[in-house]
CSV table of C-alpha atoms and ligand atoms in Angstrom, one decimal:
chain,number,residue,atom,x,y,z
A,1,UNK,CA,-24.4,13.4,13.1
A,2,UNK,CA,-20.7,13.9,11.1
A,3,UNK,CA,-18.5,15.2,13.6
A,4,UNK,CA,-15.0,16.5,11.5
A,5,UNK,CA,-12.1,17.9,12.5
A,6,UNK,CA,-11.0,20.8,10.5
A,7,UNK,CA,-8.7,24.0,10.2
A,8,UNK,CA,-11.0,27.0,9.8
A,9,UNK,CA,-10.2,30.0,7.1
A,10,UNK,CA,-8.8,31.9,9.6
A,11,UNK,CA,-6.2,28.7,10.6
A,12,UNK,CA,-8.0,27.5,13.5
A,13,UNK,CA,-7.9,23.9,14.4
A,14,UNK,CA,-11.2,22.6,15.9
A,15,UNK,CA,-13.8,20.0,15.9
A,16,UNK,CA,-17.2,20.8,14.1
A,17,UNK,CA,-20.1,19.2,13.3
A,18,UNK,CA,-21.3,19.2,9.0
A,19,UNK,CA,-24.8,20.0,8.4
A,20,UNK,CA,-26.3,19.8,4.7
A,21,UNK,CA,-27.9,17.3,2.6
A,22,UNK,CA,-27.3,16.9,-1.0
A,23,UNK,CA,-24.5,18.3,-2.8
A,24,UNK,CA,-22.0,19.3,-1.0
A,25,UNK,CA,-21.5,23.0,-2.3
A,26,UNK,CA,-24.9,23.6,-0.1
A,27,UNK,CA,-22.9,22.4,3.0
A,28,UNK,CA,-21.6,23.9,6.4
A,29,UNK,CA,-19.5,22.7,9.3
A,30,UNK,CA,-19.9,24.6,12.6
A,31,UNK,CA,-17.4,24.2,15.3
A,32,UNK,CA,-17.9,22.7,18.9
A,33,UNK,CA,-16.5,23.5,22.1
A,34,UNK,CA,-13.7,21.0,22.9
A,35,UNK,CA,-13.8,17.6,22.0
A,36,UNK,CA,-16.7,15.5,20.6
A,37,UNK,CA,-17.2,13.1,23.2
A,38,UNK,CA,-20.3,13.8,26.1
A,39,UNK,CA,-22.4,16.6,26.1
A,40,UNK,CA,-21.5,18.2,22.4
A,41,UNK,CA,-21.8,22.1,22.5
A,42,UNK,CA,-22.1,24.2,19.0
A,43,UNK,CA,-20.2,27.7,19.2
A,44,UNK,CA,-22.1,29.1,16.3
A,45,UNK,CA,-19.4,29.7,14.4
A,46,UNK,CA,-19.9,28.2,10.8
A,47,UNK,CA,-18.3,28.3,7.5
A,48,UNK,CA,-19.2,26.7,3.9
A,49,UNK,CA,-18.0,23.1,4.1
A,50,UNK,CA,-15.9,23.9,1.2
A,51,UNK,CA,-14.5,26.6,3.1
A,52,UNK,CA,-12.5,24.8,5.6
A,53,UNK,CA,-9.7,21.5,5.6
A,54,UNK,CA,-10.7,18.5,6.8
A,55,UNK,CA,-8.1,17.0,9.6
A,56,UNK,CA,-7.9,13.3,10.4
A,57,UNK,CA,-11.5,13.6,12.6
A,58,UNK,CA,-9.9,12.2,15.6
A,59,UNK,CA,-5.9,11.7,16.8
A,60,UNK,CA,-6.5,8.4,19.0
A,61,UNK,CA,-4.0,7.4,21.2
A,62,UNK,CA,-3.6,4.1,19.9
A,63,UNK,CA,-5.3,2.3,16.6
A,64,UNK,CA,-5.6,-1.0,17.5
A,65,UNK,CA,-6.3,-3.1,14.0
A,66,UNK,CA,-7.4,-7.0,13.6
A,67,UNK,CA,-5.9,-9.3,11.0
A,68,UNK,CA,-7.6,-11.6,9.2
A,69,UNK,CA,-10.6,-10.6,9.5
A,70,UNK,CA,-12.3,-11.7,6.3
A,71,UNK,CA,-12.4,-15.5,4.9
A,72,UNK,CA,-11.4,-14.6,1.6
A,73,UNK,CA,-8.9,-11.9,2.2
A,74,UNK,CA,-7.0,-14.5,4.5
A,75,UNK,CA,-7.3,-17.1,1.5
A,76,UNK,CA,-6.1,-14.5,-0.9
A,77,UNK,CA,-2.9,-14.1,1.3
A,78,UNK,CA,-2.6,-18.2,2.0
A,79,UNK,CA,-3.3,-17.7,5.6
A,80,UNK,CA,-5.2,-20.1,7.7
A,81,UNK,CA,-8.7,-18.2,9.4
A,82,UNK,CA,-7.7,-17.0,13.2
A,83,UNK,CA,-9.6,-19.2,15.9
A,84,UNK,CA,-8.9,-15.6,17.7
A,85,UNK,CA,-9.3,-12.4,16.3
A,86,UNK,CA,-5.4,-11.1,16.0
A,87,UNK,CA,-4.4,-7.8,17.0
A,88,UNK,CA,-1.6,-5.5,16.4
A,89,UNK,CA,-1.3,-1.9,16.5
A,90,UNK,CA,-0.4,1.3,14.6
A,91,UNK,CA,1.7,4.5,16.3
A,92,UNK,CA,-0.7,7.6,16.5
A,93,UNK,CA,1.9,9.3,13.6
A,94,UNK,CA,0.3,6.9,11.2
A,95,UNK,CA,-2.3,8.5,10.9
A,96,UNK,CA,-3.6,11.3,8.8
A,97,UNK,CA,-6.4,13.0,7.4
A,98,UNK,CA,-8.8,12.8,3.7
A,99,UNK,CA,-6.2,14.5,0.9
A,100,UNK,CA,-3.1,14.0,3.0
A,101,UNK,CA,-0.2,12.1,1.0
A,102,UNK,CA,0.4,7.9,1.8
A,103,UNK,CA,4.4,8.6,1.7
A,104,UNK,CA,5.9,5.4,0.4
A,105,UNK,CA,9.1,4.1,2.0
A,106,UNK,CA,12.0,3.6,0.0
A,107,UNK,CA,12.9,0.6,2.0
A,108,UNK,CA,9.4,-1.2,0.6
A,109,UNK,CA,9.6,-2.4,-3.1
A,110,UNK,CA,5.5,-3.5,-2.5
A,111,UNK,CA,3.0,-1.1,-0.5
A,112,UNK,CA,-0.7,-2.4,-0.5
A,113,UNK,CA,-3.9,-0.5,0.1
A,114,UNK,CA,-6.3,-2.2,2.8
A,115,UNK,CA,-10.0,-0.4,3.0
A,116,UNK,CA,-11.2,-1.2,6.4
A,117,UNK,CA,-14.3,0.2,8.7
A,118,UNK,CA,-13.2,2.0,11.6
A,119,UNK,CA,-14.8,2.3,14.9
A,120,UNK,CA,-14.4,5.5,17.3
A,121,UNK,CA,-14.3,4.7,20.5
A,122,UNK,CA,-16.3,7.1,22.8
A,123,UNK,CA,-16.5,6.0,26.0
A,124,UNK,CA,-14.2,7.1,29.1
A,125,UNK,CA,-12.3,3.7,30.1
A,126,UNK,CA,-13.6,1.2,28.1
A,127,UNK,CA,-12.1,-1.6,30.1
A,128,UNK,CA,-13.6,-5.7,30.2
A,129,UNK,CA,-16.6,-4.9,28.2
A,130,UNK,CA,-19.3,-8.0,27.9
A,131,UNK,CA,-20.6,-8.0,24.0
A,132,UNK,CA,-23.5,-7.0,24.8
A,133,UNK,CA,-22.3,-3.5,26.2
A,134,UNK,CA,-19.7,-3.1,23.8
A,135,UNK,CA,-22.1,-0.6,21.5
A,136,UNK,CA,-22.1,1.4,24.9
A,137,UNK,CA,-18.6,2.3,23.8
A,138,UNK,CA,-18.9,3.0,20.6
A,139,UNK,CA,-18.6,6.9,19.7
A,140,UNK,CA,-19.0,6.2,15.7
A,141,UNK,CA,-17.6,5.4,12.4
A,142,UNK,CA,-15.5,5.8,9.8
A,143,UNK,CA,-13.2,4.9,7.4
A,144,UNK,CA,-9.7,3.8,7.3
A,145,UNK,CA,-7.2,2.2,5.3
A,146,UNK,CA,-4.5,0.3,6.3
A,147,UNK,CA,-1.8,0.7,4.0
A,148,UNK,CA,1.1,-1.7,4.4
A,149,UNK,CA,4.7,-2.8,3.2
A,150,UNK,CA,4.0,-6.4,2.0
A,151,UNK,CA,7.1,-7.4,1.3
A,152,UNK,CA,8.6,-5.9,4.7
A,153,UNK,CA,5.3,-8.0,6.5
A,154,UNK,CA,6.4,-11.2,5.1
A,155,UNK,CA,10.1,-10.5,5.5
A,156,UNK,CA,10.0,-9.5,9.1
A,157,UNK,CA,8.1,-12.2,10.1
A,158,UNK,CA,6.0,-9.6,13.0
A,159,UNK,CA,4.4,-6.5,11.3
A,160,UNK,CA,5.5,-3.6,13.7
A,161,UNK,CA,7.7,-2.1,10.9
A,162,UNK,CA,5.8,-3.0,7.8
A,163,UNK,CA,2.1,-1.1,9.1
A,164,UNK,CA,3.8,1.1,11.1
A,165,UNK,CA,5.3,3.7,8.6
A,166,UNK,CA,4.2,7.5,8.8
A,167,UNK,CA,0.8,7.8,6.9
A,168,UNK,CA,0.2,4.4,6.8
A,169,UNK,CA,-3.3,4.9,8.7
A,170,UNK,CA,-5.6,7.6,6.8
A,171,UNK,CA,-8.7,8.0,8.7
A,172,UNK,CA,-11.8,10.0,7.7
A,173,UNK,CA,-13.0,11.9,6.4
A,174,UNK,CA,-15.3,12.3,9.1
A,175,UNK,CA,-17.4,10.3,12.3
A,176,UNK,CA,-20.7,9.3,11.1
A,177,UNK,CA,-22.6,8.5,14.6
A,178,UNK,CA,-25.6,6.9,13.4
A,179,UNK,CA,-24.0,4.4,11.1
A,180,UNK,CA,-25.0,0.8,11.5
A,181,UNK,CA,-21.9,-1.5,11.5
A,182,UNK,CA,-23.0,-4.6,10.5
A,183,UNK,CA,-23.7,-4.7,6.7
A,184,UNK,CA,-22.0,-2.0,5.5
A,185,UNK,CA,-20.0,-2.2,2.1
A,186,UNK,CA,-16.1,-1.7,2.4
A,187,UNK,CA,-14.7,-0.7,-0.9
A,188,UNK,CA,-11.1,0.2,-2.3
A,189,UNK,CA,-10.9,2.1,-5.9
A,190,UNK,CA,-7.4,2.9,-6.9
A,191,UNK,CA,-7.1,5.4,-10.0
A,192,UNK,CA,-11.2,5.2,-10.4
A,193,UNK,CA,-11.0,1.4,-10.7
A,194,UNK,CA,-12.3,-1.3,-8.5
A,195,UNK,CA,-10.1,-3.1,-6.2
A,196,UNK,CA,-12.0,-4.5,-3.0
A,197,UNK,CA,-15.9,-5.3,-3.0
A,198,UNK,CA,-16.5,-6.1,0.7
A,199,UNK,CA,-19.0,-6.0,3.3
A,200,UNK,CA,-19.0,-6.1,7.2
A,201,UNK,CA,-21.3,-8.9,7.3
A,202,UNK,CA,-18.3,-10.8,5.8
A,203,UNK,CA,-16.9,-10.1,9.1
A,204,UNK,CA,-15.1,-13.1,10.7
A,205,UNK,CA,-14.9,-11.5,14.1
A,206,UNK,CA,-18.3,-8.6,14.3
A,207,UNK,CA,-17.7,-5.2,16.3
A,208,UNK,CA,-19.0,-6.0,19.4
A,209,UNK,CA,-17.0,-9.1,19.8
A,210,UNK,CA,-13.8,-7.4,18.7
A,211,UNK,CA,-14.3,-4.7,21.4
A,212,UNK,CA,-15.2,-7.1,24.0
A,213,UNK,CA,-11.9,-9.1,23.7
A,214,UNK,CA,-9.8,-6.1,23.0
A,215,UNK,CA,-11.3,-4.6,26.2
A,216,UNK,CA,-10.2,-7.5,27.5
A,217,UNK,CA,-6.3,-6.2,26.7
A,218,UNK,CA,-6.3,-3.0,26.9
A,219,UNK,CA,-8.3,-0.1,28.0
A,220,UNK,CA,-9.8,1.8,25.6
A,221,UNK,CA,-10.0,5.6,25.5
A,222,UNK,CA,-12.1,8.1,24.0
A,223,UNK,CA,-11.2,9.0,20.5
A,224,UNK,CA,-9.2,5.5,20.2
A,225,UNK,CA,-10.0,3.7,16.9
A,226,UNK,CA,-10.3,0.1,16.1
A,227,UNK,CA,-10.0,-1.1,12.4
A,228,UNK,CA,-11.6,-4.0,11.8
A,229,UNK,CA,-9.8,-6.1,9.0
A,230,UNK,CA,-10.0,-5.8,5.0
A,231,UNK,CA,-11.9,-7.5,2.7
A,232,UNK,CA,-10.2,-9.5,-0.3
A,233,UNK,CA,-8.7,-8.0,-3.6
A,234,UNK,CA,-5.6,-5.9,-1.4
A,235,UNK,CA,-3.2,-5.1,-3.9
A,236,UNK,CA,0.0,-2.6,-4.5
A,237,UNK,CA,0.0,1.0,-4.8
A,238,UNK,CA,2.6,3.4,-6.6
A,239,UNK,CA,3.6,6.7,-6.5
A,240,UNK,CA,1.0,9.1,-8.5
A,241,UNK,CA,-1.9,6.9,-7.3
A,242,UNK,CA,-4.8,8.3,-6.3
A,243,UNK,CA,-6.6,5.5,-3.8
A,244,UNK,CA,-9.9,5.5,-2.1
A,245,UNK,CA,-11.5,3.8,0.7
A,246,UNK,CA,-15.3,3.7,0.4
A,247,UNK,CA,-17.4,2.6,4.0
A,248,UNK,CA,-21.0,3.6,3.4
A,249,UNK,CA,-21.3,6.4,2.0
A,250,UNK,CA,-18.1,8.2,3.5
A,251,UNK,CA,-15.6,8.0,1.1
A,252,UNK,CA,-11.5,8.5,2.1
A,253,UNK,CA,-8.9,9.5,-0.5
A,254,UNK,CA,-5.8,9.7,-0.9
A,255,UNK,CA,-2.9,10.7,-3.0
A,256,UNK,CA,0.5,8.7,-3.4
A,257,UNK,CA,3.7,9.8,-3.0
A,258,UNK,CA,7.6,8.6,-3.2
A,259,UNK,CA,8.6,9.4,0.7
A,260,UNK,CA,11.8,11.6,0.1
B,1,LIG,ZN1,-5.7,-4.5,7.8
């Protein structure tokens, strides 16, 4: 199922769920009662997919993303691999939605795309989780990128500035439930041309071991998303840039903008 979050024709913000196959002109998205998590109820209200505005498909109260998390992105950057997977976080006003504009800091002279897979958490509480019941938590996927201020990451010597800028965490454009996690490719085109050529089974730290020791931190809440690190080939974006983050077949993009 692709659960989205969307403003309606009439301005309505809601959550809905996209049926169609194929091209997407033959596609509808009909809205659910509430929020996406539990027992999911259709309203019956539908519109032509490319009717509405797709949101960022959830607002989580905290993004927790993990470092490192790919040999060769690590060796690209002249990092050591972790021994643990290493966390940090990005506010909730990071993020927005497919189409929404990556504002670029005028502070940062060196801004850097990062496609990552996303996890959804759906479970109430997720709190100590074995690896073995992490999938229990898991309410789906999607795809993020984690854009960041290189030079303000090195410079700083902690990261809480340099990933932590307003639209520095586009998410979507929608929740694929019934996506596997584990061999999925994670791709980054800027422009039309190629930048990263990843895959999760690259993954230094898998899914369920990353929401197992998270778990382990913090609880985690329904609707809270956990990016999982970026493959190699990371590199700058500039204002009039169009980037895209590719995880399966969803496919995130964004436009770039001077922040005024
Ligand atoms: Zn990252």
């Amino acid at each position: 199922m692709r659960i989205a979050r969307f403003v309606d024709p009439q301005g309505r913000m809601t959550f809905g769920v996209i049926d169609g196959d194929g091209d997407r002109s033959g596609w509808t998205i009909e809205a659910i009662d509430g929020h996406p998590f539990g027992r999911l109820s259709r309203t019956g209200d539908r519109w032509a997919y490319d009717d509405v505005r797709l949101l960022s498909p959830i607002l989580p109260s905290k993004v927790v993303c993990v470092g490192r998390n790919y040999a060769a992105h690590a060796a690209e950057l002249g990092n050591e691999l972790p021994k643990e997977p290493m966390l940090f976080l990005k506010p909730s006003t990071s993020v927005i939605g497919p189409g929404d504009p990556i504002r670029l800091p005028a502070v940062s002279q060196r801004v850097d795309h990062e496609a990552e897979l996303a996890v959804v958490i759906g479970a109430t509480g997720a709190r100590k989780l074995t690896r073995e019941d992490a999938d229990q938590a898991i309410f789906g996927i999607t795809a993020a990128n984690d854009v960041s201020a290189r030079d303000l990451q090195k410079s700083d010597g902690q990261w809480g500035r340099a990933k932590c800028f307003d639209s520095f965490c586009p998410l979507g454009p929608w929740i694929d439930t019934d996506m596997a996690y584990d061999d999925v490719p994670v791709i980054c085109t800027v422009d039309g041309q190629p930048r990263q050529d990843g895959s999760t089974k690259d993954l230094i730290f898998d899914v369920p071991t990353l929401i197992s020791y998270i778990s382990h931190v913090m609880t985690l809440l329904p609707g809270d998303v956990i990016i999982t690190g970026t493959p190699d080939g990371v590199g700058p974006i500039v204002a009039g840039n169009e980037v895209s983050v590719r995880v399966g077949d969803l496919e995130l993009t964004n436009p770039v903008v001077a922040d005024e």
